[in-house]
Amino acid sequence: MALAALALVAACALAVAGYLAHARAGQARRLASLESELRRLADARPRPPAPEAQERGDLETRAVSGEADADFLAALGHDIRTPLNGVLGMTGL
């Protein structure tokens, strides 16, 4: 009887070991699937611009901003000078 009980315990231990091995294999497959999905998502996300490209963009923005400032000041100067020249011309008459 003790031998039969020992055989039953051994059979149960083998069954549990087989189940655990099967479960680990499933976990390994799931982990591999999640890792590949993570790599795919990481490759698909937009990358920030390189520092050199960012600096170039900053320089271009500054250049455009400087041109806009120069155009504004030129227009303002013209808008002030034109009536002022008229007033000065009328006073000289």
mmCIF file of N, CA, C and O in Angstrom, residues 2-20:
data_model
loop_
_atom_site.group_PDB
_atom_site.id
_atom_site.type_symbol
_atom_site.label_atom_id
_atom_site.label_comp_id
_atom_site.label_asym_id
_atom_site.label_seq_id
_atom_site.Cartn_x
_atom_site.Cartn_y
_atom_site.Cartn_z
ATOM 1 N N ALA A 2 1.920 1.254 0.750
ATOM 2 C CA ALA A 2 2.798 2.408 0.807
ATOM 3 C C ALA A 2 3.445 2.646 -0.548
ATOM 4 O O ALA A 2 3.663 3.787 -0.962
ATOM 5 N N LEU A 3 3.727 1.543 -1.241
ATOM 6 C CA LEU A 3 4.328 1.668 -2.562
ATOM 7 C C LEU A 3 3.329 2.282 -3.547
ATOM 8 O O LEU A 3 3.706 3.116 -4.381
ATOM 9 N N ALA A 4 2.062 1.938 -3.425
ATOM 10 C CA ALA A 4 1.030 2.500 -4.298
ATOM 11 C C ALA A 4 0.859 3.986 -4.016
ATOM 12 O O ALA A 4 0.695 4.800 -4.941
ATOM 13 N N ALA A 5 0.914 4.375 -2.748
ATOM 14 C CA ALA A 5 0.786 5.782 -2.383
ATOM 15 C C ALA A 5 1.972 6.570 -2.899
ATOM 16 O O ALA A 5 1.835 7.693 -3.398
ATOM 17 N N LEU A 6 3.153 5.969 -2.797
ATOM 18 C CA LEU A 6 4.356 6.632 -3.296
ATOM 19 C C LEU A 6 4.287 6.805 -4.811
ATOM 20 O O LEU A 6 4.663 7.861 -5.351
ATOM 21 N N ALA A 7 3.783 5.808 -5.507
ATOM 22 C CA ALA A 7 3.626 5.901 -6.963
ATOM 23 C C ALA A 7 2.615 6.972 -7.321
ATOM 24 O O ALA A 7 2.792 7.729 -8.288
ATOM 25 N N LEU A 8 1.544 7.088 -6.535
ATOM 26 C CA LEU A 8 0.524 8.108 -6.770
ATOM 27 C C LEU A 8 1.105 9.511 -6.547
ATOM 28 O O LEU A 8 0.860 10.431 -7.349
ATOM 29 N N VAL A 9 1.899 9.683 -5.495
ATOM 30 C CA VAL A 9 2.542 10.973 -5.226
ATOM 31 C C VAL A 9 3.507 11.318 -6.350
ATOM 32 O O VAL A 9 3.566 12.459 -6.823
ATOM 33 N N ALA A 10 4.279 10.324 -6.820
ATOM 34 C CA ALA A 10 5.216 10.558 -7.911
ATOM 35 C C ALA A 10 4.474 10.947 -9.184
ATOM 36 O O ALA A 10 4.888 11.862 -9.915
ATOM 37 N N ALA A 11 3.357 10.292 -9.457
ATOM 38 C CA ALA A 11 2.564 10.613 -10.645
ATOM 39 C C ALA A 11 1.996 12.026 -10.548
ATOM 40 O O ALA A 11 1.989 12.788 -11.526
ATOM 41 N N CYS A 12 1.521 12.371 -9.356
ATOM 42 C CA CYS A 12 0.992 13.734 -9.159
ATOM 43 C C CYS A 12 2.099 14.772 -9.321
ATOM 44 O O CYS A 12 1.883 15.828 -9.916
ATOM 45 N N ALA A 13 3.296 14.459 -8.788
ATOM 46 C CA ALA A 13 4.421 15.388 -8.908
ATOM 47 C C ALA A 13 4.802 15.582 -10.368
ATOM 48 O O ALA A 13 5.087 16.702 -10.814
ATOM 49 N N LEU A 14 4.798 14.496 -11.130
ATOM 50 C CA LEU A 14 5.108 14.603 -12.563
ATOM 51 C C LEU A 14 4.038 15.405 -13.299
ATOM 52 O O LEU A 14 4.348 16.207 -14.191
ATOM 53 N N ALA A 15 2.784 15.227 -12.919
ATOM 54 C CA ALA A 15 1.696 15.969 -13.557
ATOM 55 C C ALA A 15 1.827 17.461 -13.262
ATOM 56 O O ALA A 15 1.662 18.313 -14.148
ATOM 57 N N VAL A 16 2.135 17.785 -11.999
ATOM 58 C CA VAL A 16 2.299 19.182 -11.630
ATOM 59 C C VAL A 16 3.505 19.781 -12.353
ATOM 60 O O VAL A 16 3.455 20.914 -12.856
ATOM 61 N N ALA A 17 4.594 19.047 -12.427
ATOM 62 C CA ALA A 17 5.781 19.530 -13.130
ATOM 63 C C ALA A 17 5.473 19.768 -14.598
ATOM 64 O O ALA A 17 5.906 20.768 -15.191
ATOM 65 N N GLY A 18 4.724 18.867 -15.226
ATOM 66 C CA GLY A 18 4.337 19.045 -16.627
ATOM 67 C C GLY A 18 3.456 20.269 -16.807
ATOM 68 O O GLY A 18 3.623 21.041 -17.771
ATOM 69 N N TYR A 19 2.523 20.453 -15.882
ATOM 70 C CA TYR A 19 1.640 21.619 -15.954
ATOM 71 C C TYR A 19 2.448 22.911 -15.822
ATOM 72 O O TYR A 19 2.235 23.867 -16.570
ATOM 73 N N LEU A 20 3.382 22.929 -14.851
ATOM 74 C CA LEU A 20 4.210 24.122 -14.656
ATOM 75 C C LEU A 20 5.087 24.403 -15.877
ATOM 76 O O LEU A 20 5.261 25.555 -16.268
#
